[in-house]
Coordinates of C-alpha atoms in Angstrom, one line a residue:
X27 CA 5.7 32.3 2.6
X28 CA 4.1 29.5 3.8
X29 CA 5.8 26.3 5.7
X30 CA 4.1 22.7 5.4
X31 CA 5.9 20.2 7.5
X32 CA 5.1 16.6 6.2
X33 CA 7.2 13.3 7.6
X34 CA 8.0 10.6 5.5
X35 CA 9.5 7.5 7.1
X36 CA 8.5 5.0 4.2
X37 CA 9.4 3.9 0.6
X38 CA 5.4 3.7 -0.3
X39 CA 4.3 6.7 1.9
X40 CA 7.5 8.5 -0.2
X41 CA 6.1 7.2 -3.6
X42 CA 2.5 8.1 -3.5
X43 CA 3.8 12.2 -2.4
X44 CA 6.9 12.3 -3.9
X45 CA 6.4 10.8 -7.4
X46 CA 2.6 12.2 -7.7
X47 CA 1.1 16.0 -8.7
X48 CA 0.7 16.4 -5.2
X49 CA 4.3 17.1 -4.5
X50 CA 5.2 18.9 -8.1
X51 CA 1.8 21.0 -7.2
X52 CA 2.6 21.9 -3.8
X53 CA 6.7 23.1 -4.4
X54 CA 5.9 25.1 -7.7
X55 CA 4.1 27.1 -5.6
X56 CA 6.5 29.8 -4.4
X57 CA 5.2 31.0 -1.9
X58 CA 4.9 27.3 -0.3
X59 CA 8.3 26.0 1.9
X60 CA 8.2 22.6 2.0
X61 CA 10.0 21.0 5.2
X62 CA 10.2 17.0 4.8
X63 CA 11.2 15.5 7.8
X64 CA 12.9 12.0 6.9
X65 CA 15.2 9.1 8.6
X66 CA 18.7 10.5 8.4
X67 CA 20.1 7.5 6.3
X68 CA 18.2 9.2 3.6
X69 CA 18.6 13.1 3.3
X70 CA 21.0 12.5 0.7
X71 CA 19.0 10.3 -1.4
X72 CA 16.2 12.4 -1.4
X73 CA 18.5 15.9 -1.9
X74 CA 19.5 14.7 -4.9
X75 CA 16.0 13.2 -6.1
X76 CA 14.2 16.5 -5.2
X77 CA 16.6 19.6 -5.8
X78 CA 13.7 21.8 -5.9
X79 CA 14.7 25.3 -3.9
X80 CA 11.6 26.0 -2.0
X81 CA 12.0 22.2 -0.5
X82 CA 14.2 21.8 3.0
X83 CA 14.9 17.8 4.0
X84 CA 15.2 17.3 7.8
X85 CA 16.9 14.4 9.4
X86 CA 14.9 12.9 12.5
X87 CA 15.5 9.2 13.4
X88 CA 12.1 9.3 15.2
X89 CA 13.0 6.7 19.0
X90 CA 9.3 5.8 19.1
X91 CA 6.2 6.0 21.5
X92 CA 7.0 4.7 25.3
X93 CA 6.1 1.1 26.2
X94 CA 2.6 2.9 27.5
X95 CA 2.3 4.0 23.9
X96 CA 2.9 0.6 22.5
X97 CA 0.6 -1.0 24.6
X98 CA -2.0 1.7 24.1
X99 CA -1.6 1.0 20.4
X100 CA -1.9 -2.8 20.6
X101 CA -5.5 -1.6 22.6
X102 CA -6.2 0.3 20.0
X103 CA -5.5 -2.5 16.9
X104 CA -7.9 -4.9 18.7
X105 CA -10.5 -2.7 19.7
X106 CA -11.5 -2.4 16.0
X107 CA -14.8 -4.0 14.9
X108 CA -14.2 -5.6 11.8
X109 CA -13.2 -8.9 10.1
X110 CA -9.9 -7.9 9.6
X111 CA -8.7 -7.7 12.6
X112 CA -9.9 -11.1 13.8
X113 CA -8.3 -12.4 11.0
X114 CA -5.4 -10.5 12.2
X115 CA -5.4 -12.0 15.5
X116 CA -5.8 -15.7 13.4
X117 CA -3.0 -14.8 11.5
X118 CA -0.7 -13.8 15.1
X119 CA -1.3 -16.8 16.4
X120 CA 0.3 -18.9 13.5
X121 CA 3.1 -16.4 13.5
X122 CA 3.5 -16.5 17.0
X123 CA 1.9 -19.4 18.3
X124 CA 0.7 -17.9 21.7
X125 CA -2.5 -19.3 22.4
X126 CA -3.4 -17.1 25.3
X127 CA -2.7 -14.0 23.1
X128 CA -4.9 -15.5 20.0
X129 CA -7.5 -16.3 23.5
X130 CA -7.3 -12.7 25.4
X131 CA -6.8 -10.3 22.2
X132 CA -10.3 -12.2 20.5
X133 CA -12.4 -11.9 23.8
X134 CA -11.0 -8.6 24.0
X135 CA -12.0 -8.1 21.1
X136 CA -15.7 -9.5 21.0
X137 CA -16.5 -7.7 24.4
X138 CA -14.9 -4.1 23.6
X139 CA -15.2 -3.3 20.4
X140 CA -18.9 -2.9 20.3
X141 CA -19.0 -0.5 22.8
X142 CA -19.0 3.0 22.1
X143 CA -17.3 4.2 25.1
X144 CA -14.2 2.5 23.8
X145 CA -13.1 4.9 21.1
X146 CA -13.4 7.9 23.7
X147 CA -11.3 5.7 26.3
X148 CA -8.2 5.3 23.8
X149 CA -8.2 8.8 22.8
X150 CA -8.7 10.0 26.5
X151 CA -5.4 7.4 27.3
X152 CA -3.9 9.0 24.7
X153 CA -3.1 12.2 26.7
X154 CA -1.0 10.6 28.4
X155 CA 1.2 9.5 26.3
X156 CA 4.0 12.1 26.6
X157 CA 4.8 14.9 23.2
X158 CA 8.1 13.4 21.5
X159 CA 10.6 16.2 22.3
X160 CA 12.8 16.4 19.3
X161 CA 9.4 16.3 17.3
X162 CA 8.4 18.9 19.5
X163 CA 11.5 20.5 19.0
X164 CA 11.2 20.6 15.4
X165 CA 7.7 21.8 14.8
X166 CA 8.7 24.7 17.1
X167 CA 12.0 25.2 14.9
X168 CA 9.6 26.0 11.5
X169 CA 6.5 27.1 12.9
X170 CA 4.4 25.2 10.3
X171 CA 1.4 26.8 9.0
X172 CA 0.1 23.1 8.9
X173 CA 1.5 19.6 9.1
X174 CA 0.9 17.2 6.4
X175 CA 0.2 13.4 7.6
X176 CA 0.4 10.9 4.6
X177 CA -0.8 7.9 6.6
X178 CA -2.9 8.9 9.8
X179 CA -2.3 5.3 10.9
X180 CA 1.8 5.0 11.3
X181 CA 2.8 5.0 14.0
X182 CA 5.6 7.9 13.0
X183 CA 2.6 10.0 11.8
X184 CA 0.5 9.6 15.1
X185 CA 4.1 11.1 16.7
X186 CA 3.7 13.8 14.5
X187 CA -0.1 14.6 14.8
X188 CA 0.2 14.2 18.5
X189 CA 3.1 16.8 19.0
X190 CA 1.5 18.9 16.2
X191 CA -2.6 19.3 17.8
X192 CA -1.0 19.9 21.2
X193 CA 1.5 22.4 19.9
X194 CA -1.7 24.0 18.0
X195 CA -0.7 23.3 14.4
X196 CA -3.7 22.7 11.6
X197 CA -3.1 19.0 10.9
X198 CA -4.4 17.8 7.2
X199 CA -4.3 13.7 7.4
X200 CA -3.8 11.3 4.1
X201 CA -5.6 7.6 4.3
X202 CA -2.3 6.1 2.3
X203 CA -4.1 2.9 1.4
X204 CA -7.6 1.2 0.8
X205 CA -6.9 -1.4 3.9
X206 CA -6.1 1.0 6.3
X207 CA -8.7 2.1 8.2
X208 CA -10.1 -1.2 8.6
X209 CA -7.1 -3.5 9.2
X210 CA -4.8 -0.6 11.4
X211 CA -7.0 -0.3 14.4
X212 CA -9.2 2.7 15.9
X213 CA -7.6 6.3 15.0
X214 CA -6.0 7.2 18.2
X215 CA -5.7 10.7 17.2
X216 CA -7.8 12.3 14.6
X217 CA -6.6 15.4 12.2
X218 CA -8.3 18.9 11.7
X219 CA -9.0 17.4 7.8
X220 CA -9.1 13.9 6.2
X221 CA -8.1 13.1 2.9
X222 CA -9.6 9.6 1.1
X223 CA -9.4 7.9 -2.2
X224 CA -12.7 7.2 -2.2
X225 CA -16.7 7.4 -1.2
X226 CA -16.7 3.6 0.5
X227 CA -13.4 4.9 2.7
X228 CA -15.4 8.2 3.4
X229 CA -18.2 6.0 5.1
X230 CA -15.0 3.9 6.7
X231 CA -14.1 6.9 8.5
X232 CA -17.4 8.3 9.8
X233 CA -18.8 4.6 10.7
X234 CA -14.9 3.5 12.2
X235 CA -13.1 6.3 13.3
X236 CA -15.4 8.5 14.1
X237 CA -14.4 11.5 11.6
X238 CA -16.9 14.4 11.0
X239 CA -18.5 14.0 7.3
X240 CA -17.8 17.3 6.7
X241 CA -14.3 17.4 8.0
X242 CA -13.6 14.4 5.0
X243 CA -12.5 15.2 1.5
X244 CA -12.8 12.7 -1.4
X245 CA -9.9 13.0 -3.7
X246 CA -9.2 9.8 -5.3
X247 CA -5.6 8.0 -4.9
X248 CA -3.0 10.3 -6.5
X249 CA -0.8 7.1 -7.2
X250 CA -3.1 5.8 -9.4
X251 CA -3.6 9.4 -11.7
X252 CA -0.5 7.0 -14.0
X253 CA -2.6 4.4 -14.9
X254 CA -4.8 7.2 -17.0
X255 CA -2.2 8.7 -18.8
X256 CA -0.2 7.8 -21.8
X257 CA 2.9 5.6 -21.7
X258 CA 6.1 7.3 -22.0
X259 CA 7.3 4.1 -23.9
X260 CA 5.3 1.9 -26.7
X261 CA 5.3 -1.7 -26.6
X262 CA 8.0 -2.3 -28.9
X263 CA 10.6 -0.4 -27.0
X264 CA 8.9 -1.9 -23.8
X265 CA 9.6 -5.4 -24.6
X266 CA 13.4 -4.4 -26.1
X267 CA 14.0 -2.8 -22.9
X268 CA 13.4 -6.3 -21.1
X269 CA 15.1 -8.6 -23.9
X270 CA 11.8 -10.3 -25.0
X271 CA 11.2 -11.2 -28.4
X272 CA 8.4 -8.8 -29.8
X273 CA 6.1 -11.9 -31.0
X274 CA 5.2 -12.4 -27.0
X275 CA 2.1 -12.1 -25.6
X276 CA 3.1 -11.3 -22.1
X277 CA 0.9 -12.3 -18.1
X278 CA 2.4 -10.1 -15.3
X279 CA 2.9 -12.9 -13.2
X280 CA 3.3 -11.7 -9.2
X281 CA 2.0 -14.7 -7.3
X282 CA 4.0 -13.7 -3.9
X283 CA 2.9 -13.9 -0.3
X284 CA 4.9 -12.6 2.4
X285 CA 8.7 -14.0 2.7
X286 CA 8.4 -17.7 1.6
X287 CA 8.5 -17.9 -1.9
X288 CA 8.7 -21.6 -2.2
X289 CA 4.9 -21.4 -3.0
X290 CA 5.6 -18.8 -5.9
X291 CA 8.4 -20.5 -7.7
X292 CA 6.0 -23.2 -7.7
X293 CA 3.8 -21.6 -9.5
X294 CA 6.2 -20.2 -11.7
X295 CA 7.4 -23.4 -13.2
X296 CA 3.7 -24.7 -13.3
X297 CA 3.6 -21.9 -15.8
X298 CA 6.2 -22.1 -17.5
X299 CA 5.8 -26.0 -18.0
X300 CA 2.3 -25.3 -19.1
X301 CA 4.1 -23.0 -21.7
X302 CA 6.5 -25.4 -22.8
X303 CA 4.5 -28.6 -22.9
X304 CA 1.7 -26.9 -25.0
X305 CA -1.1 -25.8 -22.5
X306 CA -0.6 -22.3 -22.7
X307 CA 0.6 -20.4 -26.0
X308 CA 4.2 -20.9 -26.9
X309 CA 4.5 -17.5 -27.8
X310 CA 3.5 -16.6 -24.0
X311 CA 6.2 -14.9 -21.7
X312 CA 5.9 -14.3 -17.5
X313 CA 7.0 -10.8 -16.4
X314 CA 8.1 -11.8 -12.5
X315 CA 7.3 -9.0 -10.9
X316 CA 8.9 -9.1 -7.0
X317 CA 7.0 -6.9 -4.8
X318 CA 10.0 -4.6 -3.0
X319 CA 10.0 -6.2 0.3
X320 CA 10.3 -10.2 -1.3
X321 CA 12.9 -12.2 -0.3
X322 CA 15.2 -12.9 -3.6
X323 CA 14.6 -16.9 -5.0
X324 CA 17.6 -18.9 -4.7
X325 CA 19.4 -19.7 -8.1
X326 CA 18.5 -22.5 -9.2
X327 CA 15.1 -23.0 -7.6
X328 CA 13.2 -21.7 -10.7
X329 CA 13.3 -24.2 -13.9
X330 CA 15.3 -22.8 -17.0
X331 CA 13.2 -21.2 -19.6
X332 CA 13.9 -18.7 -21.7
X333 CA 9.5 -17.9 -20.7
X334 CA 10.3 -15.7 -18.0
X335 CA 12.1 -12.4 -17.3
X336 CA 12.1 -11.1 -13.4
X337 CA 12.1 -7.7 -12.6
X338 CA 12.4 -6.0 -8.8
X339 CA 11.4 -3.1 -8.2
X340 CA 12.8 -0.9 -5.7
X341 CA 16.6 -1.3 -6.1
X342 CA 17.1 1.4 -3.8
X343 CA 17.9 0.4 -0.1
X344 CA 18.3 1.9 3.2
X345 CA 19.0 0.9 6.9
X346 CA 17.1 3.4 9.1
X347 CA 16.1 4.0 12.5
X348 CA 12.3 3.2 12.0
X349 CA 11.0 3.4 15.4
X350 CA 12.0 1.0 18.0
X351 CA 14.7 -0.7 15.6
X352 CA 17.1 -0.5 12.8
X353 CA 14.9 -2.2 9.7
X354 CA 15.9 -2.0 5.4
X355 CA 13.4 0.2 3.9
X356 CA 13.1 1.0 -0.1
X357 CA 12.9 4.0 -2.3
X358 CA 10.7 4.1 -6.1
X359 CA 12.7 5.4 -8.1
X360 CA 10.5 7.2 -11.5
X361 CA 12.0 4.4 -13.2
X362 CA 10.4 1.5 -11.1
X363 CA 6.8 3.4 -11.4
X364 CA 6.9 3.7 -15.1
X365 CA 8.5 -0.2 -15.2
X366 CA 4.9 -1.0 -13.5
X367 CA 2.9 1.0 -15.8
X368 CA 4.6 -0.2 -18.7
X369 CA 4.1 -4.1 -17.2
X370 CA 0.8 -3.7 -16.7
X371 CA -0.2 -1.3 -19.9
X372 CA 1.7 -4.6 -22.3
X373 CA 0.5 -7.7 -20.1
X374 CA -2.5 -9.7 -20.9
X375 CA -3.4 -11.0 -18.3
X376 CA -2.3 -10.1 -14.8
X377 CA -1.8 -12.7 -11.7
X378 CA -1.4 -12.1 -8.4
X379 CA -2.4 -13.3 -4.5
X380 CA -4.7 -10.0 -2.6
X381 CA -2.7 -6.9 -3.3
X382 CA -3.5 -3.9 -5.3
X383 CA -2.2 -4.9 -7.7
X384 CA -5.2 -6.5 -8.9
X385 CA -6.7 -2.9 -8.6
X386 CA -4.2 -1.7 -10.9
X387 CA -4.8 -4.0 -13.1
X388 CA -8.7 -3.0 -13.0
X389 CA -7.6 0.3 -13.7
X390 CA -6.0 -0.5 -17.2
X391 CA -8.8 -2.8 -17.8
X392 CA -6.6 -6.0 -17.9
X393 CA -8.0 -9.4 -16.5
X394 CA -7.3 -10.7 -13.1
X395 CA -6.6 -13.7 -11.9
X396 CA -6.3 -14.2 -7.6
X397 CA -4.0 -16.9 -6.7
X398 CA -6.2 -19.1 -3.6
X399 CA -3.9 -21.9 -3.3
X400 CA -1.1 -22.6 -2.1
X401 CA 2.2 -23.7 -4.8
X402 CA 3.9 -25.4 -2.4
X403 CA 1.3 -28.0 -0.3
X404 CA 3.7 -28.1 2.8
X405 CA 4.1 -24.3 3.3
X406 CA 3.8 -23.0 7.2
X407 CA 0.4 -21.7 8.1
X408 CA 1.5 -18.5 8.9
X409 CA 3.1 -18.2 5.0
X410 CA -0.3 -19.6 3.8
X411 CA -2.8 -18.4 1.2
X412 CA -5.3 -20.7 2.0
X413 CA -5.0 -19.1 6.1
X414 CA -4.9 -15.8 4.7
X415 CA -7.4 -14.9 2.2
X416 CA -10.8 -14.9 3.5
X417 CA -11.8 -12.2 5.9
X418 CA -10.0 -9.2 4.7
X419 CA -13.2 -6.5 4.4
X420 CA -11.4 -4.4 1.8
X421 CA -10.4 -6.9 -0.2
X422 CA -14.0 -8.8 -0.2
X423 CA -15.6 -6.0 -2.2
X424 CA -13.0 -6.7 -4.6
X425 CA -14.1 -10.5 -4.7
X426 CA -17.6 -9.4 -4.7
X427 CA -16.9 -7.6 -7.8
X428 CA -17.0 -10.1 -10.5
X429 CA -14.1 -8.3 -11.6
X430 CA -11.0 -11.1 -10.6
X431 CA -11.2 -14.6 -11.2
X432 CA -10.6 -16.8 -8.2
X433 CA -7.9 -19.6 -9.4
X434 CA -7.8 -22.7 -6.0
X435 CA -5.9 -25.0 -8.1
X436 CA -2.7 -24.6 -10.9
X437 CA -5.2 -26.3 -13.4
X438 CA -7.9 -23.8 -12.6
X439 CA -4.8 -20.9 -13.2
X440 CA -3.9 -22.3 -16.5
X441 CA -7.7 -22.3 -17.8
X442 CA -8.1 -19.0 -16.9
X443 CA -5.2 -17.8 -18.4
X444 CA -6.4 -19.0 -21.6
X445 CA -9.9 -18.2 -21.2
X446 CA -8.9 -14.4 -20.8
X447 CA -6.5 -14.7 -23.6
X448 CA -8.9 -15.4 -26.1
X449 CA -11.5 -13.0 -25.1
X450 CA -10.2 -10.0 -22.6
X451 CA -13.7 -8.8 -22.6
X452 CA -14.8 -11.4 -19.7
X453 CA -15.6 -9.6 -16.3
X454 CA -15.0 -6.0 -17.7
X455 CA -18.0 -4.8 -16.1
X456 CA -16.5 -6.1 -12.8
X457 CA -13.4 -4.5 -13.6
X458 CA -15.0 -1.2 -14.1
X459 CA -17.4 -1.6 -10.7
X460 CA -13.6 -2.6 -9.0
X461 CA -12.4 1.3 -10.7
X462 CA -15.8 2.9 -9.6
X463 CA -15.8 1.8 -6.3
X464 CA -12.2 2.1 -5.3
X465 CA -10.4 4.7 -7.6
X466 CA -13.5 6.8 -8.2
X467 CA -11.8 9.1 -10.7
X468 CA -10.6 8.2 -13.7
X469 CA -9.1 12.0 -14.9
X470 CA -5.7 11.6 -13.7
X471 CA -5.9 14.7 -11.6
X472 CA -6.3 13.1 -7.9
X473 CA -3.0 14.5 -6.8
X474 CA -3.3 17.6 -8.4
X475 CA -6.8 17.2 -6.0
X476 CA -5.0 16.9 -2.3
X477 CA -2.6 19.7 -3.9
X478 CA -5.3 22.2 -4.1
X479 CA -7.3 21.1 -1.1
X480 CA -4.4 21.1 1.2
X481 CA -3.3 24.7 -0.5
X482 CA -7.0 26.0 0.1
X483 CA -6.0 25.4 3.9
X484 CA -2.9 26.9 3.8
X485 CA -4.0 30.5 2.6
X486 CA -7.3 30.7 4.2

C-alpha cells in the first residue's frame, strides 16, 4: 500500500480536494492510504463527511514559522515583479496607514525584484528557517511515499514542503487559484511536480517562480469539472427549493467586497427599486449570494421586497489554530456546491465585483456584469472598489476579454442588466476566450486529471 500525506488547513483548499474526482479517484484506489492532516477542531467534521476506510484524519494545530520565517515571507511577498503586488502594497497602506511601510516595501520593491539574484537569496534564507518538529514528527510517523500540497503558496503548505524535501519525501504541489502565483509572492520553496489549471499559469510559473517546464503539469481546475455536468436538480424544483415563484427570471446578484457591506446593500435596493418602480422586469428576482467569509447585513438595512432571496453558503464553522492565531474558518458542504451550480445554471445574468465568480459564470455561458463603483459614496478606502480594481494581473485578462461588462455607475448596472436580458448572446465570444484561457478544459475530467498524474508518481 501506498501512503499520500496531504494537509488541509482551509474551507476552499478542503472544497477543491475533497468535493472533486481528485479525492473520490485517489481513496477508491486500494492500494492508496490516504493520511489528511487537518486543524484539530475539525477531525470530527471531516470523519463523518469522508468515512472512506483507506482514509486516516490527523489532528495538527500547525504553531507557525519563527518571526525569521515571517519576516522572510514578507521579503518574499514584495520581492515579486508584478502589478499585483504594488497594488498590494497600495492597498496596506489604506488598511494600515503606515506611510514608511507603503515607502520602504515599494522601493524595496522597484530595486529588488528585477534582479535575478533575488529569488536564489530567499530560497538560500530559507535554510535557515528551522523543520517544524511535530510536522517532522509526523511525516516520519507515516513514511509518505509522497506529500500532497494543495496550495504551494500557504503558508501551512510551505511548513509541510519544507519538512517534507529535507526529510527526502517526493513533493507533488497544487496552484489552488488563478491569482496565486502572481499576487502570493516568490515560491520560497519549490515542489519535485507542479500542478496548474492552466497554459497562461504554466508560463506564470516558469517566467515567476522559476519552475522547470517539464517539471509542470497542465490539468485544468478540478473545481470547475461541475460546471460541465448535468444538474442534479431542474429549474422548477430549483426555484421551489428557494420559495420563488416559477414566473421569475432570476440575476445572481453578489456585489460584495471585503467586510463592509454598506456598499452592497446599496446596490441591492438600487435593484430592487429598479424592479419595483418599472426599470427592470417585474417578474425579475435577486439570488443574494454571500461569499462565506461576509459579514451578515444588519436587519433592517436592506428595503423589504419580496425581489430578493439571500443565500450563504458555507454554514459550517470552525475556530482553529491557523498559524499564529485562533481565526473562524468554513467548510462546503456538497450542498452549498450544488446551491452554486444550481444559482448559476437558472440565473440570467450574473453580478459581481473581481472574483471568480465571474469565471464561473463564463463557464455556464451566462453574462457578466463587474461592479466598478462604489454603492455607498462615503465608504473607507481600504473597503473601496474604486482603490481596488485596477492592477490585479490575473484579473486584467479577464477585463481584456470582452467577456464581462464593466458597470461604474447603478444606472450603467441597470442598462446592462436589461441589455443581457433581452439578448444573452452579447460578449459570448469573450465568454468563451475567458473559458479557453483560464479553465482550458471543458470535459469535466480535471480532477480525475491531478488523480492520475499524482497516482502515476506514486507507483513509478
Amino acid at each position: 500500500m501506498k501512503t499520500i500525506i496531504v494537509p488541509i488547513y482551509n474551507g476552499i483548499r478542503a472544497r477543491n480536494f475533497f468535493r472533486t474526482d481528485t479525492y473520490w479517484d485517489l481513496v477508491k484506489d486500494q492500494n492508496i492510504k490516504l493520511v489528511v492532516v487537518v486543524p484539530s477542531a475539525k477531525v470530527d467534521y471531516y470523519k463523518k463527511e469522508f468515512p472512506q476506510p483507506n482514509v486516516i484524519f490527523e489532528p495538527l494545530d500547525v504553531k507557525g514559522e519563527t518571526t525569521f520565517g515571517r519576516n522572510l515571507n514578507d521579503a518574499a511577498i514584495n520581492l515579486l515583479n508584478t502589478n499585483t503586488i504594488r497594488l498590494k502594497q497600495k492597498l496596506a497602506y489604506y488598511k494600515h496607514e503606515s506611510i514608511f511601510k507603503l515607502v520602504f516595501w515599494r522601493i524595496f520593491n522597484r530595486l529588488f525584484s528585477p534582479l535575478p539574484i533575488s529569488m536564489p537569496i530567499v530560497r538560500l534564507l530559507d535554510k535557515f528557517e528551522p523543520t517544524d518538529k511535530e510536522t517532522a514528527a509526523l511525516l516520519a510517523k507515516h513514511k509518505p511515499d509522497l506529500v500532497m500540497l494543495p496550495d504551494i503558496v500557504f503558508p501551512v503548505d510551505r511548513i509541510f514542503i519544507r519538512a517534507a524535501k529535507r526529510a527526502g519525501y517526493f513533493t507533488i504541489g497544487l496552484v489552488r487559484s488563478w491569482d496565486n502565483l502572481t499576487s502570493k509572492g516568490v515560491v520560497q520553496i519549490l515542489p519535485d511536480k507542479l500542478v496548474v489549471h492552466n497554459s497562461t499559469m504554466k508560463q506564470e510559473a516558469i517566467k515567476l517562480a522559476k519552475m522547470p517546464a517539464d517539471d509542470i503539469y497542465v490539468s485544468g481546475p478540478p473545481q470547475f469539472d461541475w460546471h460541465f455536468r448535468p444538474r442534479n436538480m431542474d429549474r422548477e424544483a430549483f426555484m421551489k427549493s428557494l420559495n420563488i415563484p416559477a414566473d421569475r427570471r432570476l440575476v445572481l446578484c453578489a456585489p460584495f467586497f471585503n467586510d463592509y457591506v454598506k456598499s452592497s446593500v446599496n446596490i441591492i435596493n438600487t435593484l430592487t427599486d429598479a424592479i419595483h418602480d418599472g426599470r427592470l422586469p417585474k417578474n425579475l428576482h435577486l439570488i443574494v449570494r454571500y461569499r462565506p467569509t461576509n459579514a451578515e447585513i444588519p436587519a433592517g438595512m436592506l428595503k423589504p421586497s419580496d425581489h430578493y432571496t439571500i443565500t450563504r453558503p458555507c454554514e459550517a464553522r470552525f475556530t482553529v489554530k491557523n498559524e499564529q492565531s485562533p481565526v473562524e474558518d468554513y467548510e462546503h458542504s456538497q450542498a452549498d456546491v450544488e446551491l452554486l451550480m444550481n444559482s448559476l445554471a437558472y440565473s440570467d445574468v450574473i453580478i459581481n465585483t473581481i472574483y471568480t465568480l465571474s469565471v464561473d459564470a463564463a463557464a455556464m455561458q451566462k453574462p457578466v456584469i463587474n461592479v466598478r463603483y462604489d454603492g455607498d459614496p462615503n465608504v473607507p478606502p481600504k473597503y473601496g472598489v474604486k482603490i481596488f480594481y485596477k492592477g490585479h494581473d490575473h484579473y486584467e485578462m479577464i477585463e481584456n476579454s470582452g467577456g464581462v461588462r464593466l458597470a461604474w455607475t447603478p444606472e450603467e448596472l441597470v442598462n446592462q442588466i436589461i441589455m443581457y436580458l433581452q439578448d444573452h448572446s452579447i460578449d459570448k465570444p469573450g465568454r468563451e476566450r475567458i473559458v479557453r484561457e483560464q479553465l482550458e478544459f471543458t470535459d469535466g475530467l480535471s480532477g480525475k486529471r491531478v488523480a492520475d498524474y499524482i497516482k502515476n508518481y506514486l507507483h513509478r
